[in-house]
Coordinates of N, CA, C and O in Angstrom, one line a residue:
M1 N -29.2 20.2 -23.2 CA -28.3 20.5 -22.4 C -28.0 22.1 -22.0 O -28.6 22.7 -22.6
K2 N -27.3 22.1 -20.4 CA -27.6 23.5 -19.9 C -25.5 24.3 -21.0 O -25.4 23.8 -21.6
S3 N -25.2 25.2 -20.6 CA -24.8 26.0 -21.7 C -23.3 25.8 -20.4 O -22.1 26.1 -21.5
T4 N -23.3 24.8 -19.6 CA -22.1 25.0 -18.9 C -21.2 23.5 -19.7 O -20.3 23.7 -19.1
L5 N -22.0 23.1 -20.5 CA -21.5 21.6 -21.0 C -20.2 22.6 -21.8 O -20.5 21.8 -23.1
Q6 N -19.7 22.8 -21.4 CA -17.8 22.3 -22.5 C -17.3 21.6 -22.3 O -16.6 21.6 -20.7
A7 N -16.2 21.9 -23.1 CA -14.4 20.8 -22.7 C -14.2 21.7 -21.7 O -14.1 22.6 -21.4
G8 N -13.6 21.1 -21.1 CA -12.6 21.0 -19.9 C -12.9 20.7 -18.5 O -12.4 20.9 -17.7
I9 N -14.5 20.1 -18.6 CA -15.1 19.4 -17.2 C -13.9 18.5 -16.5 O -13.8 17.5 -17.8
A10 N -13.5 18.5 -16.3 CA -12.9 17.0 -15.1 C -13.8 16.6 -14.5 O -14.0 17.1 -13.4
H11 N -13.5 15.3 -13.7 CA -13.3 14.6 -12.5 C -13.4 13.3 -12.3 O -12.4 12.9 -13.5
R12 N -13.0 13.0 -11.0 CA -11.9 12.0 -10.9 C -13.6 10.9 -9.6 O -13.9 11.6 -9.1
F13 N -13.0 9.9 -10.0 CA -13.5 8.7 -8.9 C -12.5 7.9 -8.3 O -12.2 7.4 -9.7
D14 N -13.3 7.4 -7.0 CA -12.1 6.4 -6.5 C -13.2 5.2 -6.4 O -14.4 5.8 -5.5
Y15 N -12.6 3.9 -5.8 CA -13.4 3.1 -6.7 C -12.9 2.2 -5.8 O -11.3 0.9 -6.7
R16 N -13.2 1.3 -4.6 CA -12.2 0.0 -3.9 C -13.0 -1.0 -4.6 O -14.8 -1.3 -4.4
V17 N -11.9 -1.4 -5.5 CA -13.0 -2.9 -6.5 C -13.1 -4.1 -5.5 O -11.8 -4.5 -4.5
P18 N -14.4 -4.9 -5.1 CA -14.5 -5.7 -4.2 C -14.2 -7.2 -5.4 O -14.0 -7.1 -6.8
E19 N -13.9 -8.1 -4.6 CA -14.4 -9.6 -5.3 C -15.4 -9.3 -6.6 O -14.9 -10.1 -7.6
D20 N -16.5 -8.8 -6.4 CA -17.6 -9.3 -7.2 C -16.9 -8.5 -8.2 O -18.5 -8.5 -9.5
K21 N -16.4 -7.8 -8.2 CA -16.0 -7.2 -10.1 C -14.3 -7.3 -10.5 O -13.6 -6.6 -11.4
T22 N -14.4 -9.1 -10.5 CA -13.4 -9.4 -10.7 C -13.8 -10.0 -12.2 O -14.8 -10.7 -12.2
V23 N -12.8 -11.1 -13.1 CA -13.0 -11.1 -14.1 C -13.9 -12.9 -14.0 O -15.0 -12.5 -14.6
P24 N -13.8 -13.9 -13.1 CA -14.9 -14.3 -12.2 C -16.4 -14.4 -12.8 O -17.4 -14.6 -13.1
N25 N -16.2 -13.0 -12.3 CA -18.1 -12.3 -11.7 C -18.4 -12.1 -13.9 O -19.6 -11.5 -13.2
L26 N -17.6 -11.5 -14.0 CA -18.1 -10.6 -16.0 C -19.5 -11.6 -16.3 O -20.3 -11.2 -16.7
Y27 N -18.4 -12.6 -16.7 CA -20.3 -13.5 -16.9 C -20.1 -14.9 -16.0 O -18.7 -15.9 -16.4
P28 N -20.7 -15.4 -15.0 CA -19.8 -16.0 -14.2 C -20.6 -18.0 -14.6 O -19.8 -19.0 -14.6
E29 N -21.6 -17.5 -15.6 CA -21.6 -18.4 -16.5 C -20.7 -19.6 -17.5 O -20.1 -20.6 -18.2
S30 N -19.5 -18.8 -17.4 CA -18.4 -18.7 -18.9 C -17.1 -19.8 -17.8 O -17.1 -19.3 -16.9
P31 N -17.3 -20.8 -18.1 CA -16.1 -21.8 -17.7 C -14.5 -20.9 -17.9 O -13.7 -21.2 -16.7
E32 N -14.5 -20.7 -19.1 CA -13.2 -20.0 -19.4 C -12.6 -18.5 -18.3 O -11.9 -18.5 -17.7
F33 N -13.7 -17.7 -17.5 CA -13.6 -16.8 -17.3 C -13.0 -17.2 -15.5 O -12.8 -16.9 -14.6
Q34 N -14.1 -18.1 -15.3 CA -14.1 -18.9 -13.7 C -12.2 -19.5 -13.6 O -12.5 -18.8 -12.0
R35 N -11.6 -19.3 -14.7 CA -10.1 -20.3 -14.8 C -9.8 -19.0 -14.3 O -7.7 -18.9 -14.3
M36 N -10.4 -17.8 -14.8 CA -9.6 -16.3 -15.0 C -9.1 -16.1 -13.4 O -9.0 -15.9 -12.3
P37 N -8.0 -15.2 -13.6 CA -7.5 -14.1 -12.2 C -8.7 -13.1 -11.4 O -9.4 -13.3 -12.4
R38 N -8.1 -13.3 -9.9 CA -9.3 -12.2 -10.1 C -8.5 -11.2 -9.6 O -7.8 -10.9 -8.7
V39 N -8.8 -10.6 -11.0 CA -8.3 -9.3 -10.5 C -9.2 -8.2 -11.4 O -10.4 -9.3 -12.2
L40 N -9.4 -7.0 -11.4 CA -10.2 -6.3 -12.3 C -10.9 -6.7 -13.3 O -9.5 -6.1 -13.8
A41 N -11.8 -6.3 -13.9 CA -12.1 -7.0 -15.0 C -12.5 -6.0 -16.1 O -12.9 -5.1 -15.7
T42 N -11.8 -6.7 -17.0 CA -11.7 -5.3 -17.8 C -13.6 -4.2 -18.6 O -13.5 -3.2 -18.6
G43 N -13.9 -5.2 -18.2 CA -15.6 -5.1 -18.5 C -16.0 -4.1 -17.5 O -17.1 -3.0 -17.5
F44 N -15.6 -4.9 -16.2 CA -15.5 -3.5 -15.4 C -15.1 -2.2 -15.6 O -16.1 -1.0 -14.8
L45 N -13.7 -2.5 -16.1 CA -13.2 -1.3 -15.6 C -14.0 -0.1 -17.0 O -14.1 1.0 -16.4
V46 N -14.5 -0.8 -17.9 CA -15.8 0.1 -18.9 C -16.2 1.4 -17.9 O -17.0 1.9 -18.1
G47 N -16.9 -0.1 -17.5 CA -18.5 0.5 -16.8 C -18.0 1.7 -15.7 O -18.3 2.7 -15.8
L48 N -17.4 1.8 -15.6 CA -16.0 2.6 -14.1 C -16.0 3.6 -14.6 O -16.3 4.9 -14.7
I49 N -15.2 3.8 -16.5 CA -15.2 5.0 -17.0 C -16.1 5.6 -17.4 O -16.4 6.9 -17.5
E50 N -17.3 4.3 -18.1 CA -18.5 5.5 -18.3 C -19.0 6.5 -17.0 O -19.9 7.2 -16.9
W51 N -19.1 5.3 -15.6 CA -19.8 5.7 -15.1 C -18.8 6.7 -14.3 O -19.8 8.2 -14.0
T52 N -18.3 7.3 -14.6 CA -17.2 8.5 -14.3 C -17.6 9.9 -14.7 O -17.8 10.7 -14.7
C53 N -17.5 9.6 -16.4 CA -17.9 10.4 -17.5 C -19.1 10.8 -16.9 O -19.4 12.1 -17.3
I54 N -20.4 10.3 -16.5 CA -21.9 10.4 -16.0 C -21.3 11.0 -14.8 O -22.4 12.0 -15.1
Q55 N -20.3 10.3 -14.2 CA -20.6 12.1 -13.1 C -20.0 13.2 -13.4 O -20.7 14.5 -12.3
A56 N -19.1 13.4 -14.9 CA -19.0 14.6 -14.6 C -20.3 15.7 -15.2 O -19.7 16.7 -15.1
V57 N -20.3 15.1 -16.4 CA -21.2 15.1 -17.2 C -22.7 16.1 -16.7 O -23.6 16.3 -17.6
N58 N -23.6 14.9 -15.9 CA -24.7 15.1 -15.3 C -24.9 16.9 -14.5 O -26.5 16.8 -14.7
P59 N -24.2 16.9 -13.8 CA -25.2 18.8 -13.6 C -24.5 19.6 -15.1 O -25.3 20.4 -14.1
H60 N -24.7 19.5 -16.4 CA -24.5 20.1 -17.2 C -25.6 20.0 -17.8 O -25.5 19.9 -19.1
L61 N -26.4 18.2 -18.0 CA -27.6 18.5 -18.0 C -28.9 18.2 -17.5 O -28.7 18.5 -16.3
E62 N -30.0 18.0 -18.2 CA -31.0 18.9 -17.5 C -31.6 17.0 -17.2 O -31.9 16.5 -17.8
W63 N -30.9 16.8 -16.5 CA -31.0 15.1 -15.6 C -32.2 14.7 -14.9 O -32.2 15.7 -14.2
P64 N -32.9 14.0 -14.8 CA -32.8 12.9 -15.7 C -33.3 12.7 -17.5 O -33.5 11.5 -17.8
E65 N -34.3 13.9 -17.4 CA -34.8 14.5 -18.5 C -33.9 13.8 -19.3 O -33.8 12.9 -21.2
E66 N -32.6 14.3 -19.4 CA -31.5 13.8 -20.5 C -30.3 12.8 -19.8 O -30.4 13.5 -18.5
Q67 N -29.3 12.0 -21.0 CA -28.6 11.3 -20.3 C -27.4 10.8 -21.4 O -28.0 11.7 -22.4
T68 N -26.8 10.1 -21.2 CA -25.1 10.4 -21.8 C -26.0 8.9 -22.2 O -25.9 8.1 -20.7
V69 N -25.6 7.8 -22.9 CA -24.8 6.6 -23.4 C -23.9 6.7 -24.4 O -23.0 7.1 -25.3
G70 N -22.8 6.0 -23.9 CA -22.0 5.5 -24.6 C -21.9 5.2 -26.0 O -22.8 4.2 -26.3
I71 N -21.2 5.6 -27.2 CA -21.2 5.2 -28.2 C -19.4 5.2 -28.8 O -19.1 3.9 -29.6
G72 N -18.5 5.1 -28.0 CA -17.0 4.1 -28.8 C -16.2 4.8 -27.2 O -16.3 5.2 -26.9
V73 N -15.3 3.0 -27.2 CA -14.3 2.7 -26.1 C -13.5 2.5 -27.2 O -12.9 1.7 -27.3
N74 N -12.3 3.6 -26.5 CA -10.9 3.2 -27.3 C -10.0 3.4 -26.4 O -8.8 4.3 -25.5
V75 N -9.9 2.0 -25.0 CA -8.7 2.6 -23.8 C -7.9 1.4 -24.0 O -8.6 -0.3 -24.5
T76 N -7.0 1.4 -23.3 CA -6.0 0.3 -22.7 C -5.9 -0.4 -21.7 O -7.4 0.3 -20.0
H77 N -5.5 -2.3 -21.1 CA -6.1 -1.7 -19.3 C -4.8 -3.1 -19.1 O -4.2 -4.4 -19.8
T78 N -4.0 -2.5 -18.7 CA -2.1 -2.5 -19.2 C -2.0 -3.4 -17.3 O -0.4 -3.0 -17.6
A79 N -2.9 -3.6 -16.9 CA -1.5 -3.5 -15.6 C -2.7 -4.0 -14.3 O -4.1 -3.8 -14.1
P80 N -3.1 -4.8 -13.2 CA -3.9 -5.9 -12.9 C -4.5 -5.3 -11.6 O -3.1 -4.3 -10.9
T81 N -5.7 -4.9 -11.0 CA -6.0 -4.5 -10.0 C -6.3 -5.3 -9.3 O -8.0 -5.7 -9.6
P82 N -6.4 -5.5 -8.0 CA -7.0 -7.0 -7.2 C -8.3 -6.1 -6.5 O -7.1 -5.5 -6.1
P83 N -8.5 -7.1 -6.1 CA -9.7 -6.4 -4.7 C -9.1 -6.2 -3.5 O -8.0 -6.1 -3.3
G84 N -9.8 -4.7 -3.3 CA -10.0 -4.4 -2.3 C -8.5 -2.9 -2.8 O -9.0 -2.0 -2.0
M85 N -7.9 -3.3 -3.8 CA -6.3 -2.1 -4.1 C -8.1 -0.6 -4.5 O -9.4 -1.4 -5.4
V86 N -7.5 0.4 -4.6 CA -8.5 1.5 -5.1 C -8.1 1.5 -6.7 O -6.7 1.9 -6.9
A87 N -9.3 1.9 -7.4 CA -9.1 2.5 -9.1 C -9.5 3.8 -8.6 O -10.3 4.0 -8.2
T88 N -8.4 4.9 -9.1 CA -8.8 6.1 -9.2 C -8.8 6.4 -10.9 O -8.4 6.7 -12.2
V89 N -9.8 6.3 -11.3 CA -10.4 7.4 -12.4 C -10.9 8.9 -12.6 O -11.7 9.6 -11.8
R90 N -9.8 9.4 -13.5 CA -9.8 10.4 -14.1 C -10.5 11.2 -15.5 O -9.7 10.1 -16.4
V91 N -11.6 12.1 -15.4 CA -12.3 11.9 -17.2 C -11.8 13.7 -17.2 O -11.9 14.4 -16.7
K92 N -11.5 13.6 -18.5 CA -11.9 15.0 -19.1 C -12.3 15.0 -20.2 O -12.2 15.0 -21.2
L93 N -13.6 15.9 -20.1 CA -14.5 16.3 -21.0 C -13.2 17.2 -22.2 O -12.6 18.1 -22.1
E94 N -13.1 16.8 -23.7 CA -12.3 17.0 -24.6 C -12.9 17.7 -25.6 O -12.1 19.0 -26.2
G95 N -14.3 17.7 -25.6 CA -14.6 18.3 -26.8 C -16.2 17.8 -26.9 O -16.6 17.0 -26.3
V96 N -16.9 18.4 -27.4 CA -18.8 18.2 -27.7 C -19.2 19.0 -29.1 O -18.5 20.5 -29.4
D97 N -19.1 18.2 -29.5 CA -20.0 18.1 -30.8 C -21.0 18.0 -30.9 O -21.0 16.8 -31.5
G98 N -22.1 18.8 -30.7 CA -23.6 18.7 -30.9 C -23.4 18.4 -29.9 O -23.6 18.5 -28.6
K99 N -24.5 16.9 -29.7 CA -24.8 15.5 -28.1 C -23.2 14.6 -28.1 O -23.6 14.0 -27.0
K100 N -22.4 14.9 -29.1 CA -21.2 14.3 -29.2 C -19.9 14.3 -28.0 O -19.9 15.6 -28.2
L101 N -20.1 13.8 -26.9 CA -19.2 14.0 -26.2 C -18.1 13.1 -26.3 O -17.9 11.7 -26.3
T102 N -16.5 13.5 -26.3 CA -15.6 12.6 -26.0 C -14.3 13.6 -25.1 O -14.5 14.2 -24.4
F103 N -14.1 12.3 -24.3 CA -13.8 12.2 -22.8 C -11.6 11.5 -23.1 O -11.8 10.4 -23.8
S104 N -11.3 12.4 -22.6 CA -9.8 11.6 -22.8 C -9.9 11.2 -21.0 O -10.4 11.3 -19.9
V105 N -9.4 9.9 -20.7 CA -9.4 9.0 -19.5 C -8.1 8.6 -18.8 O -7.5 8.2 -20.1
I106 N -8.1 8.9 -18.0 CA -7.1 7.5 -17.4 C -7.2 6.9 -16.0 O -8.1 7.8 -15.4
A107 N -6.6 4.9 -15.5 CA -6.9 5.4 -14.4 C -6.3 4.7 -13.6 O -4.9 3.9 -14.4
E108 N -6.0 4.6 -13.0 CA -4.6 3.5 -11.6 C -5.0 3.3 -10.0 O -6.0 3.6 -10.3
D109 N -4.4 2.9 -9.9 CA -4.4 2.3 -8.6 C -3.3 2.8 -7.8 O -2.2 3.8 -8.7
E110 N -3.0 1.9 -6.6 CA -1.8 2.3 -5.8 C -0.6 2.0 -6.5 O 0.3 2.9 -6.0
R111 N -1.0 1.1 -7.5 CA 0.6 0.9 -8.4 C 1.0 1.8 -8.9 O 1.8 1.5 -9.9
G112 N 0.0 2.3 -9.7 CA 0.9 2.6 -11.7 C -0.9 3.4 -12.6 O -1.6 2.8 -11.6
T113 N -0.3 3.3 -13.6 CA -1.3 3.5 -14.3 C -1.6 2.5 -14.8 O -1.4 1.1 -14.9
I114 N -3.4 2.1 -14.6 CA -3.8 0.8 -15.2 C -4.8 0.7 -16.6 O -4.5 -0.1 -17.4
S115 N -5.0 2.1 -17.1 CA -5.4 2.1 -18.2 C -5.8 3.8 -18.7 O -4.9 4.8 -18.0
Q116 N -5.5 3.8 -19.8 CA -4.9 5.2 -20.3 C -6.0 5.0 -22.0 O -6.3 3.7 -23.3
G117 N -6.8 5.8 -22.6 CA -7.7 6.1 -23.7 C -8.3 7.5 -23.8 O -8.1 8.4 -23.2
T118 N -9.6 7.0 -24.2 CA -11.1 7.9 -25.0 C -11.5 7.2 -25.3 O -11.9 6.1 -25.0
H119 N -13.0 8.0 -24.4 CA -14.3 7.3 -24.5 C -15.2 8.9 -24.9 O -14.8 9.7 -24.9
E120 N -16.5 8.3 -26.2 CA -17.2 8.9 -26.2 C -18.9 8.5 -26.2 O -18.7 7.2 -25.6
R121 N -19.4 10.1 -25.6 CA -20.8 9.6 -25.3 C -21.4 10.5 -26.2 O -21.1 11.4 -26.6
F122 N -23.0 10.1 -25.5 CA -24.0 11.2 -26.5 C -24.7 11.1 -26.2 O -25.4 10.6 -25.6
V123 N -25.7 12.4 -26.0 CA -26.4 13.6 -25.2 C -28.0 12.6 -26.0 O -27.9 12.7 -27.5
I124 N -29.1 12.4 -25.0 CA -29.9 11.5 -25.3 C -31.4 12.3 -24.7 O -31.2 12.9 -23.3
N125 N -32.2 12.3 -25.2 CA -33.8 12.5 -24.5 C -34.5 10.9 -23.8 O -33.8 10.1 -25.2
A126 N -34.3 10.8 -22.9 CA -34.4 9.3 -22.2 C -35.9 9.3 -22.8 O -35.8 7.4 -22.8
A127 N -36.7 9.7 -22.4 CA -38.1 9.3 -22.7 C -38.3 9.0 -24.2 O -38.5 7.4 -24.7
R128 N -37.2 9.3 -25.1 CA -37.2 9.1 -26.8 C -37.0 7.8 -26.6 O -36.8 7.2 -27.6
F129 N -35.7 8.5 -26.4 CA -34.4 6.8 -26.5 C -35.4 5.1 -25.8 O -35.1 4.7 -26.6
N130 N -36.0 6.3 -24.8 CA -36.5 4.7 -24.2 C -37.3 4.0 -25.3 O -38.2 2.7 -25.4
E131 N -38.6 5.2 -26.0 CA -40.0 4.2 -26.9 C -38.5 3.9 -28.1 O -39.4 2.6 -28.4
K132 N -37.8 3.9 -28.5 CA -37.1 3.8 -29.3 C -36.8 1.9 -28.6 O -37.3 1.4 -29.7
V133 N -35.9 1.9 -28.0 CA -35.8 0.8 -26.8 C -37.1 -0.1 -27.3 O -37.1 -1.4 -27.8
G134 N -38.7 0.4 -27.5 CA -40.1 -0.6 -26.7 C -39.9 -0.9 -28.2 O -40.7 -2.4 -28.3
R135 N -40.0 -0.2 -29.2 CA -40.0 -0.7 -30.8 C -39.1 -1.7 -31.2 O -39.6 -2.8 -31.9
R136 N -37.9 -1.4 -31.4 CA -36.8 -2.4 -31.3 C -36.8 -3.4 -30.5 O -36.9 -4.4 -30.7
S137 N -37.8 -3.7 -29.3 CA -38.2 -5.0 -28.7 C -39.3 -5.3 -29.3 O -39.5 -7.0 -29.3
A138 N -40.3 -4.9 -29.4 CA -41.5 -5.7 -29.8 C -41.4 -5.9 -31.4 O -42.1 -6.3 -32.6
E139 N -40.6 -5.0 -32.8 CA -40.1 -5.8 -33.7 C -39.7 -7.2 -33.6 O -39.9 -7.9 -34.9
G140 N -39.0 -7.3 -32.1 CA -38.2 -8.7 -32.4 C -39.3 -10.0 -32.2 O -38.9 -10.7 -32.7

C-alpha cells in the first residue's frame, strides 16, 4: 500500500446499463428471475459499486500484486434503472484501518438516487490469496 492510500479519496464512475445486467440475467437458470422486470439487478449494482471502489484505490496500491476484495456490503436499492439509462456511482474512502477500507457510496440514475450505503474492502496480496484459494479447492 502506498502512503497516498488515505481517507478522503473519492471516485465517480458512469455506467450505461445494458440489457444483460438486468434481473433476468442475474441467474438465467432461475425461472423466478426470468419473470422479473428488466431493470438493473441489485447483484449487478453491488458489482458496480465494488468496481468503482476498486478504481478509486488501485492507484494507491502496488497493483496488481496488491488488490482489494469485498468483505462487507450495506446498501439500499430503492429505485429501478432500466437498460439504456446511466447509473452514476460515487464512492468516498471514509476510513483506513490497517488493510480494511470503508467507503460511503451513493448511486444515481437520470431520475435520482437509486442506492446508498457503505462498502468495506480488504487489501490482499494477490499471490498469497490465490494460494489460499488453491488450498481450499484441493481440500474440497
